[in-house]
Amino acid sequence: FSTMLKDHSVDIQWSFDRVMDELATTDSRYWFGNFNNDEDPNHQWDDPLWKQNVWQDYVWSQQSQRLEDHVSSFQSLLKQKYNDGNLKLWHPWPYASKHILNMDTDYSFVILDAELQRKLYYQYLEDLKNSKQQDKEALKQQAKLEMTLYLESIVNSSNSRPLPWDKLLSEYLSSDNKRYVANKNFQLLTLEDILLIYIELLNQYETKLSEQLHNVEELNYTKDRYARDQFKAWLRGELEPRLNINFNSTWNGDIYPQVKNDPKFLALIGRNGSSPLDLFYDRLHELITILKTKSSLIQDVLIERSIDVSKLNKKQLCDIIKEQNNIVAIGDVDELAEFIFSQPHLPQLEL
C-alpha cells in the first residue's frame, strides 16, 4: 500500500478522501493487499481505518524528508553566501534575511518557518565560528611545535649555555632573522607563547644536565671509593711496594716520602672523601688500638707475676711476650715491646 502511494507520487497535501477517489478505481493494490492469510489472518488490508493509518504514516515520512531537504538546501545556501563573501559572521539575522538571502532566487524555494530559519542561521554561524577556532588552534599548535624545534636547534647549537632571553629576542626572534621571518606560522604566536616554550626547553635542559651530573657523580664516587680502597690496602701492607708503618710513624718524616710519586697516592689526590693523610691517621689509630689491646693482656701477665716493667730491658720483655702466644696473637714482638715501654705516656702524633 505504501509502495502504491509512492508510485503515484501522492503529495502530502492530499487528503485520504482524494486517495480513495483517485486510486481506488485505478490501482488494484488499493483493494488487494496481502493475500497470504497466514501472515495477515485478520485481513487488515481490507480495513479502511488500517489504510488510513498507513497513509498517515506515509504523509509523516514525506513531511520529515521534505523538511530535511529544505533544511539542507537552506544550509547550503548559507554556505554559498559565506564562501562568496556576501555573508559575514557578524551579520544579524534580520539584515542577512533581508539584504543577502532575499536577493537569491534559490531562497524563494526554501519553505521553512521564519523562526526555524533564524535558529538554523545562528546555529550555522556558531558552528562556523567553532570550526574556525578549531582550525586556528590546530594551526597555533603546529606553530608551537615548529617554534619548539626552532628553539631546540638554537639551544643545542650553543657551545656553552642557553642564550639569555634578551639576546634570543634580538638575534633569533627579530625581523632581521631570515629563518624566523620565513615561517609565517610564527606570527600566530605571542612573545608570551614563545617565552613559555623557551622556559620549558630550559627546564628540560636543566633536567638533562642534572642527570648528566648525577651520572658523573656516580662514576666519580665509584672511582673515589676504588682509589680509597686501594690506598687503604696499601697502608695495611697488602700491596707492593710494602709500607713500613708502626705506631710512632709520622706522615712527613716516614710515609709521604715513600708514597708521593706512587700512582696509588696520586689517584687519590683531589677526590671527594678522605684524603691520603686522613687514611694514614685512620690506619695509625687502628694500629694503636690493636697494640693497646695486646699491651693490656701482657701487663695483666706482668701484674700476676709481680714484675715491674720498668725493671725490664727490651730483651726480657720480648721473651715474656713470646711466652704468651697462647693468649694474644703476637705480630711484631719488638713493636709491642716498644709500645709497652712507651706507656702510659704515648707521644703525640706528629706530621
Tab-separated table of C-alpha atoms in Angstrom:
chain	number	residue	atom	x	y	z
A	1	PHE	CA	0.000	0.000	0.000
A	2	SER	CA	2.871	2.371	0.843
A	3	THR	CA	4.591	1.469	-2.413
A	4	MET	CA	1.409	2.277	-4.283
A	5	LEU	CA	1.259	5.737	-2.688
A	6	LYS	CA	4.874	6.363	-3.651
A	7	ASP	CA	4.396	5.109	-7.200
A	8	HIS	CA	1.563	7.589	-7.745
A	9	SER	CA	3.592	10.442	-6.202
A	10	VAL	CA	0.895	11.083	-3.608
A	11	ASP	CA	1.600	14.563	-2.252
A	12	ILE	CA	1.491	15.375	1.436
A	13	GLN	CA	-1.258	17.881	0.624
A	14	TRP	CA	-3.575	15.078	-0.451
A	15	SER	CA	-6.411	14.084	1.841
A	16	PHE	CA	-7.321	10.457	2.392
A	17	ASP	CA	-10.601	11.034	0.579
A	18	ARG	CA	-8.664	12.076	-2.512
A	19	VAL	CA	-6.514	8.954	-2.207
A	20	MET	CA	-9.677	6.827	-2.221
A	21	ASP	CA	-11.248	8.741	-5.109
A	22	GLU	CA	-8.199	8.574	-7.392
A	23	LEU	CA	-6.554	5.255	-6.527
A	24	ALA	CA	-9.469	3.014	-5.608
A	25	THR	CA	-10.576	2.935	-9.242
A	26	THR	CA	-7.147	2.946	-10.902
A	27	ASP	CA	-4.862	0.672	-8.854
A	28	SER	CA	-5.857	-2.787	-7.697
A	29	ARG	CA	-3.350	-2.589	-4.853
A	30	TYR	CA	-5.781	-0.330	-3.070
A	31	TRP	CA	-8.160	-3.298	-2.638
A	32	PHE	CA	-5.797	-6.245	-2.584
A	33	GLY	CA	-3.033	-6.166	-0.055
A	34	ASN	CA	-1.526	-9.322	1.412
A	35	PHE	CA	-3.055	-12.488	0.030
A	36	ASN	CA	-1.185	-14.707	2.478
A	37	ASN	CA	-3.735	-15.455	5.156
A	38	ASP	CA	-1.076	-16.905	7.427
A	39	GLU	CA	0.724	-13.566	7.526
A	40	ASP	CA	-2.429	-11.443	7.645
A	41	PRO	CA	-5.148	-13.610	9.194
A	42	ASN	CA	-7.303	-10.581	10.149
A	43	HIS	CA	-7.342	-9.121	6.598
A	44	GLN	CA	-6.051	-5.721	7.758
A	45	TRP	CA	-5.510	-4.704	4.137
A	46	ASP	CA	-9.321	-4.700	3.746
A	47	ASP	CA	-9.838	-2.367	6.724
A	48	PRO	CA	-10.312	1.352	5.691
A	49	LEU	CA	-9.026	2.516	9.086
A	50	TRP	CA	-5.838	0.479	8.636
A	51	LYS	CA	-5.317	2.011	5.172
A	52	GLN	CA	-5.844	5.497	6.559
A	53	ASN	CA	-3.175	4.835	9.213
A	54	VAL	CA	-0.724	3.610	6.586
A	55	TRP	CA	-1.458	6.744	4.536
A	56	GLN	CA	-0.878	8.928	7.603
A	57	ASP	CA	2.487	7.254	8.268
A	58	TYR	CA	3.397	7.836	4.633
A	59	VAL	CA	2.491	11.528	4.887
A	60	TRP	CA	4.554	11.971	8.053
A	61	SER	CA	7.521	10.278	6.410
A	62	GLN	CA	7.236	12.539	3.361
A	63	GLN	CA	6.915	15.632	5.560
A	64	SER	CA	10.023	14.676	7.528
A	65	GLN	CA	12.017	14.038	4.356
A	66	ARG	CA	10.833	17.293	2.808
A	67	LEU	CA	11.793	19.212	5.955
A	68	GLU	CA	15.272	17.649	5.902
A	69	ASP	CA	15.645	18.573	2.226
A	70	HIS	CA	14.649	22.185	2.873
A	71	VAL	CA	16.959	22.441	5.882
A	72	SER	CA	19.817	21.042	3.805
A	73	SER	CA	19.045	23.496	0.964
A	74	PHE	CA	18.932	26.409	3.392
A	75	GLN	CA	22.277	25.420	4.957
A	76	SER	CA	23.840	25.031	1.501
A	77	LEU	CA	22.609	28.498	0.595
A	78	LEU	CA	24.173	29.967	3.752
A	79	LYS	CA	27.460	28.217	2.964
A	80	GLN	CA	27.413	29.528	-0.600
A	81	LYS	CA	26.790	33.100	0.561
A	82	TYR	CA	29.585	32.873	3.102
A	83	ASN	CA	32.029	31.417	0.582
A	84	ASP	CA	31.119	34.159	-1.894
A	85	GLY	CA	31.989	36.778	0.733
A	86	ASN	CA	28.471	38.195	0.976
A	87	LEU	CA	27.675	36.750	4.397
A	88	LYS	CA	29.797	37.747	7.392
A	89	LEU	CA	29.999	36.234	10.851
A	90	TRP	CA	28.770	39.473	12.427
A	91	HIS	CA	25.647	39.883	10.267
A	92	PRO	CA	22.459	39.636	12.368
A	93	TRP	CA	19.563	37.561	11.068
A	94	PRO	CA	17.250	40.496	10.127
A	95	TYR	CA	19.974	42.012	7.956
A	96	ALA	CA	21.015	38.679	6.405
A	97	SER	CA	17.462	37.590	5.595
A	98	LYS	CA	16.514	40.948	4.054
A	99	HIS	CA	19.647	42.103	2.246
A	100	ILE	CA	21.522	38.877	1.434
A	101	LEU	CA	19.261	35.835	1.231
A	102	ASN	CA	16.223	37.558	-0.312
A	103	MET	CA	18.395	38.615	-3.233
A	104	ASP	CA	18.939	34.971	-4.208
A	105	THR	CA	16.324	33.231	-6.348
A	106	ASP	CA	17.006	29.920	-4.576
A	107	TYR	CA	15.825	31.455	-1.302
A	108	SER	CA	12.244	31.705	-2.537
A	109	PHE	CA	12.071	27.922	-2.749
A	110	VAL	CA	13.088	27.423	0.887
A	111	ILE	CA	9.809	26.598	2.608
A	112	LEU	CA	10.730	26.839	6.273
A	113	ASP	CA	9.177	28.569	9.224
A	114	ALA	CA	10.759	32.004	9.819
A	115	GLU	CA	11.710	31.116	13.406
A	116	LEU	CA	13.317	27.849	12.254
A	117	GLN	CA	15.285	29.786	9.615
A	118	ARG	CA	16.541	32.176	12.309
A	119	LYS	CA	17.638	29.289	14.548
A	120	LEU	CA	19.348	27.499	11.650
A	121	TYR	CA	21.093	30.736	10.664
A	122	TYR	CA	22.574	31.402	14.098
A	123	GLN	CA	23.454	27.721	14.526
A	124	TYR	CA	25.344	27.881	11.213
A	125	LEU	CA	27.281	30.949	12.377
A	126	GLU	CA	28.094	29.293	15.715
A	127	ASP	CA	29.305	26.104	14.027
A	128	LEU	CA	31.351	28.214	11.605
A	129	LYS	CA	32.967	30.148	14.480
A	130	ASN	CA	33.787	26.913	16.314
A	131	SER	CA	35.249	25.396	13.163
A	132	LYS	CA	37.397	28.473	12.549
A	133	GLN	CA	38.527	28.481	16.180
A	134	GLN	CA	39.471	24.793	15.964
A	135	ASP	CA	41.384	25.436	12.748
A	136	LYS	CA	43.129	28.386	14.374
A	137	GLU	CA	44.019	26.325	17.452
A	138	ALA	CA	45.314	23.482	15.297
A	139	LEU	CA	47.436	25.946	13.315
A	140	LYS	CA	48.703	27.525	16.535
A	141	GLN	CA	49.631	24.116	17.923
A	142	GLN	CA	51.544	23.455	14.722
A	143	ALA	CA	53.259	26.837	15.119
A	144	LYS	CA	54.215	25.938	18.707
A	145	LEU	CA	55.669	22.636	17.545
A	146	GLU	CA	57.703	24.375	14.830
A	147	MET	CA	58.848	27.038	17.325
A	148	THR	CA	59.914	24.295	19.764
A	149	LEU	CA	62.045	22.673	17.062
A	150	TYR	CA	63.452	26.077	16.104
A	151	LEU	CA	64.428	26.953	19.685
A	152	GLU	CA	65.764	23.424	20.308
A	153	SER	CA	68.168	23.847	17.400
A	154	ILE	CA	69.365	27.115	18.959
A	155	VAL	CA	69.815	25.602	22.418
A	156	ASN	CA	71.618	22.534	21.070
A	157	SER	CA	73.919	24.607	18.883
A	158	SER	CA	75.035	26.733	21.829
A	159	ASN	CA	78.621	25.906	22.767
A	160	SER	CA	78.323	26.831	26.424
A	161	ARG	CA	74.915	27.547	27.904
A	162	PRO	CA	71.481	28.632	26.583
A	163	LEU	CA	71.138	32.229	25.485
A	164	PRO	CA	69.518	34.797	27.796
A	165	TRP	CA	66.047	35.941	26.741
A	166	ASP	CA	67.068	39.406	25.549
A	167	LYS	CA	69.801	38.012	23.315
A	168	LEU	CA	67.434	35.373	21.952
A	169	LEU	CA	64.954	38.120	21.073
A	170	SER	CA	67.469	40.328	19.317
A	171	GLU	CA	69.283	37.606	17.369
A	172	TYR	CA	66.726	34.878	16.635
A	173	LEU	CA	63.228	36.326	17.122
A	174	SER	CA	63.519	39.581	15.211
A	175	SER	CA	62.690	40.682	11.692
A	176	ASP	CA	66.403	40.576	10.894
A	177	ASN	CA	66.490	36.794	11.206
A	178	LYS	CA	65.575	35.305	7.823
A	179	ARG	CA	64.790	31.854	9.193
A	180	TYR	CA	62.355	33.309	11.746
A	181	VAL	CA	60.653	35.573	9.226
A	182	ALA	CA	60.319	32.784	6.637
A	183	ASN	CA	57.965	30.783	8.885
A	184	LYS	CA	54.588	32.542	8.663
A	185	ASN	CA	53.123	30.337	11.400
A	186	PHE	CA	55.363	32.077	13.928
A	187	GLN	CA	53.217	35.200	13.505
A	188	LEU	CA	50.394	33.347	15.292
A	189	LEU	CA	52.441	33.193	18.491
A	190	THR	CA	52.770	35.946	21.056
A	191	LEU	CA	56.016	36.644	22.875
A	192	GLU	CA	54.418	35.071	25.927
A	193	ASP	CA	53.792	31.856	23.961
A	194	ILE	CA	57.420	31.795	22.812
A	195	LEU	CA	58.726	32.574	26.311
A	196	LEU	CA	56.745	29.693	27.823
A	197	ILE	CA	58.143	27.327	25.179
A	198	TYR	CA	61.680	28.555	25.882
A	199	ILE	CA	61.227	28.144	29.647
A	200	GLU	CA	60.065	24.561	29.107
A	201	LEU	CA	63.134	23.881	26.952
A	202	LEU	CA	65.387	25.374	29.640
A	203	ASN	CA	63.734	23.141	32.249
A	204	GLN	CA	64.424	20.140	30.030
A	205	TYR	CA	67.995	21.367	29.540
A	206	GLU	CA	68.426	21.702	33.314
A	207	THR	CA	66.990	18.227	33.888
A	208	LYS	CA	69.368	16.791	31.291
A	209	LEU	CA	72.351	18.495	32.930
A	210	SER	CA	71.243	17.228	36.358
A	211	GLU	CA	71.050	13.681	35.011
A	212	GLN	CA	74.484	14.004	33.427
A	213	LEU	CA	75.908	15.434	36.662
A	214	HIS	CA	74.341	12.600	38.631
A	215	ASN	CA	75.887	10.044	36.287
A	216	VAL	CA	79.288	11.746	36.588
A	217	GLU	CA	78.966	11.842	40.379
A	218	GLU	CA	78.100	8.142	40.457
A	219	LEU	CA	81.092	7.373	38.250
A	220	ASN	CA	83.347	9.591	40.349
A	221	TYR	CA	82.020	8.024	43.534
A	222	THR	CA	82.947	4.609	42.212
A	223	LYS	CA	86.392	5.846	41.213
A	224	ASP	CA	86.779	7.709	44.537
A	225	ARG	CA	85.887	4.596	46.501
A	226	TYR	CA	88.203	2.399	44.446
A	227	ALA	CA	91.088	4.853	44.938
A	228	ARG	CA	90.469	4.982	48.703
A	229	ASP	CA	90.211	1.198	48.973
A	230	GLN	CA	93.474	0.796	47.072
A	231	PHE	CA	95.281	3.271	49.328
A	232	LYS	CA	93.867	1.639	52.480
A	233	ALA	CA	95.036	-1.767	51.294
A	234	TRP	CA	98.467	-0.268	50.634
A	235	LEU	CA	98.617	1.206	54.144
A	236	ARG	CA	97.710	-2.225	55.563
A	237	GLY	CA	100.684	-3.727	53.735
A	238	GLU	CA	98.589	-5.690	51.230
A	239	LEU	CA	100.055	-4.061	48.093
A	240	GLU	CA	103.536	-3.542	46.755
A	241	PRO	CA	105.764	-1.748	47.445
A	242	ARG	CA	105.061	-2.528	51.090
A	243	LEU	CA	104.926	0.395	53.519
A	244	ASN	CA	106.539	0.042	56.942
A	245	ILE	CA	104.054	1.726	59.304
A	246	ASN	CA	104.214	1.405	63.084
A	247	PHE	CA	102.559	3.210	65.995
A	248	ASN	CA	105.083	6.036	66.082
A	249	SER	CA	105.327	6.646	62.318
A	250	THR	CA	104.838	10.205	61.065
A	251	TRP	CA	103.381	11.392	57.748
A	252	ASN	CA	106.024	13.900	56.695
A	253	GLY	CA	109.014	12.013	58.016
A	254	ASP	CA	108.168	8.376	57.271
A	255	ILE	CA	105.246	7.939	54.877
A	256	TYR	CA	104.990	10.849	52.451
A	257	PRO	CA	108.496	10.367	51.008
A	258	GLN	CA	107.545	6.753	50.177
A	259	VAL	CA	104.146	7.469	48.562
A	260	LYS	CA	104.426	10.891	46.898
A	261	ASN	CA	105.246	9.564	43.424
A	262	ASP	CA	103.230	6.360	43.524
A	263	PRO	CA	100.090	6.115	41.260
A	264	LYS	CA	98.037	4.813	44.194
A	265	PHE	CA	98.697	8.068	46.066
A	266	LEU	CA	98.306	10.298	43.033
A	267	ALA	CA	94.980	8.658	42.117
A	268	LEU	CA	93.538	9.802	45.451
A	269	ILE	CA	94.596	13.446	45.215
A	270	GLY	CA	91.708	15.860	44.632
A	271	ARG	CA	88.957	13.293	45.119
A	272	ASN	CA	85.937	13.624	47.387
A	273	GLY	CA	86.060	11.956	50.765
A	274	SER	CA	89.023	11.151	52.961
A	275	SER	CA	92.441	12.434	51.938
A	276	PRO	CA	95.617	10.292	51.995
A	277	LEU	CA	96.564	11.953	55.296
A	278	ASP	CA	93.165	11.101	56.798
A	279	LEU	CA	93.543	7.479	55.743
A	280	PHE	CA	97.065	7.371	57.199
A	281	TYR	CA	95.808	8.543	60.589
A	282	ASP	CA	92.942	6.047	60.405
A	283	ARG	CA	95.462	3.279	59.884
A	284	LEU	CA	97.687	4.650	62.673
A	285	HIS	CA	94.810	4.726	65.141
A	286	GLU	CA	93.870	1.201	64.096
A	287	LEU	CA	97.415	0.002	64.843
A	288	ILE	CA	97.488	1.806	68.210
A	289	THR	CA	94.114	0.291	69.181
A	290	ILE	CA	95.392	-3.209	68.420
A	291	LEU	CA	98.628	-2.581	70.329
A	292	LYS	CA	96.722	-1.242	73.345
A	293	THR	CA	94.642	-4.426	73.464
A	294	LYS	CA	97.746	-6.628	73.290
A	295	SER	CA	99.593	-4.411	75.774
A	296	SER	CA	96.756	-4.726	78.265
A	297	LEU	CA	96.938	-8.524	78.126
A	298	ILE	CA	100.727	-8.552	78.595
A	299	GLN	CA	100.538	-6.089	81.510
A	300	ASP	CA	97.974	-8.365	83.202
A	301	VAL	CA	100.533	-11.175	82.988
A	302	LEU	CA	103.222	-8.921	84.446
A	303	ILE	CA	100.949	-7.957	87.323
A	304	GLU	CA	100.168	-11.621	88.062
A	305	ARG	CA	103.893	-12.317	88.211
A	306	SER	CA	104.555	-9.151	90.232
A	307	ILE	CA	107.006	-7.979	87.583
A	308	ASP	CA	107.716	-4.248	87.291
A	309	VAL	CA	108.025	-3.441	83.605
A	310	SER	CA	110.319	-0.518	84.406
A	311	LYS	CA	112.866	-3.071	85.753
A	312	LEU	CA	112.959	-4.979	82.478
A	313	ASN	CA	115.028	-4.377	79.419
A	314	LYS	CA	113.697	-4.836	75.910
A	315	LYS	CA	115.043	-8.389	75.501
A	316	GLN	CA	113.495	-9.562	78.788
A	317	LEU	CA	110.132	-8.056	77.892
A	318	CYS	CA	110.274	-9.640	74.434
A	319	ASP	CA	110.903	-13.059	75.994
A	320	ILE	CA	107.869	-12.654	78.262
A	321	ILE	CA	105.743	-11.594	75.310
A	322	LYS	CA	106.823	-14.630	73.280
A	323	GLU	CA	105.749	-16.895	76.148
A	324	GLN	CA	102.170	-15.545	75.895
A	325	ASN	CA	101.429	-16.503	72.318
A	326	ASN	CA	98.554	-18.654	73.602
A	327	ILE	CA	96.864	-15.508	74.989
A	328	VAL	CA	97.329	-12.998	72.218
A	329	ALA	CA	98.219	-13.333	68.585
A	330	ILE	CA	101.626	-11.775	68.534
A	331	GLY	CA	102.684	-9.847	65.485
A	332	ASP	CA	105.814	-7.758	65.724
A	333	VAL	CA	107.157	-8.537	69.214
A	334	ASP	CA	109.701	-5.719	69.122
A	335	GLU	CA	106.985	-3.191	68.179
A	336	LEU	CA	104.734	-4.369	71.011
A	337	ALA	CA	107.640	-4.141	73.481
A	338	GLU	CA	108.432	-0.627	72.367
A	339	PHE	CA	104.752	0.289	72.690
A	340	ILE	CA	104.574	-1.087	76.234
A	341	PHE	CA	107.714	0.825	77.240
A	342	SER	CA	106.126	3.984	75.875
A	343	GLN	CA	103.130	3.622	78.177
A	344	PRO	CA	101.396	5.271	79.919
A	345	HIS	CA	102.534	8.437	78.124
A	346	LEU	CA	102.223	7.725	74.420
A	347	PRO	CA	103.872	10.515	72.423
A	348	GLN	CA	101.527	12.790	70.459
A	349	LEU	CA	101.195	12.042	66.764
A	350	GLU	CA	103.445	14.076	64.547
A	351	LEU	CA	103.234	15.063	60.933
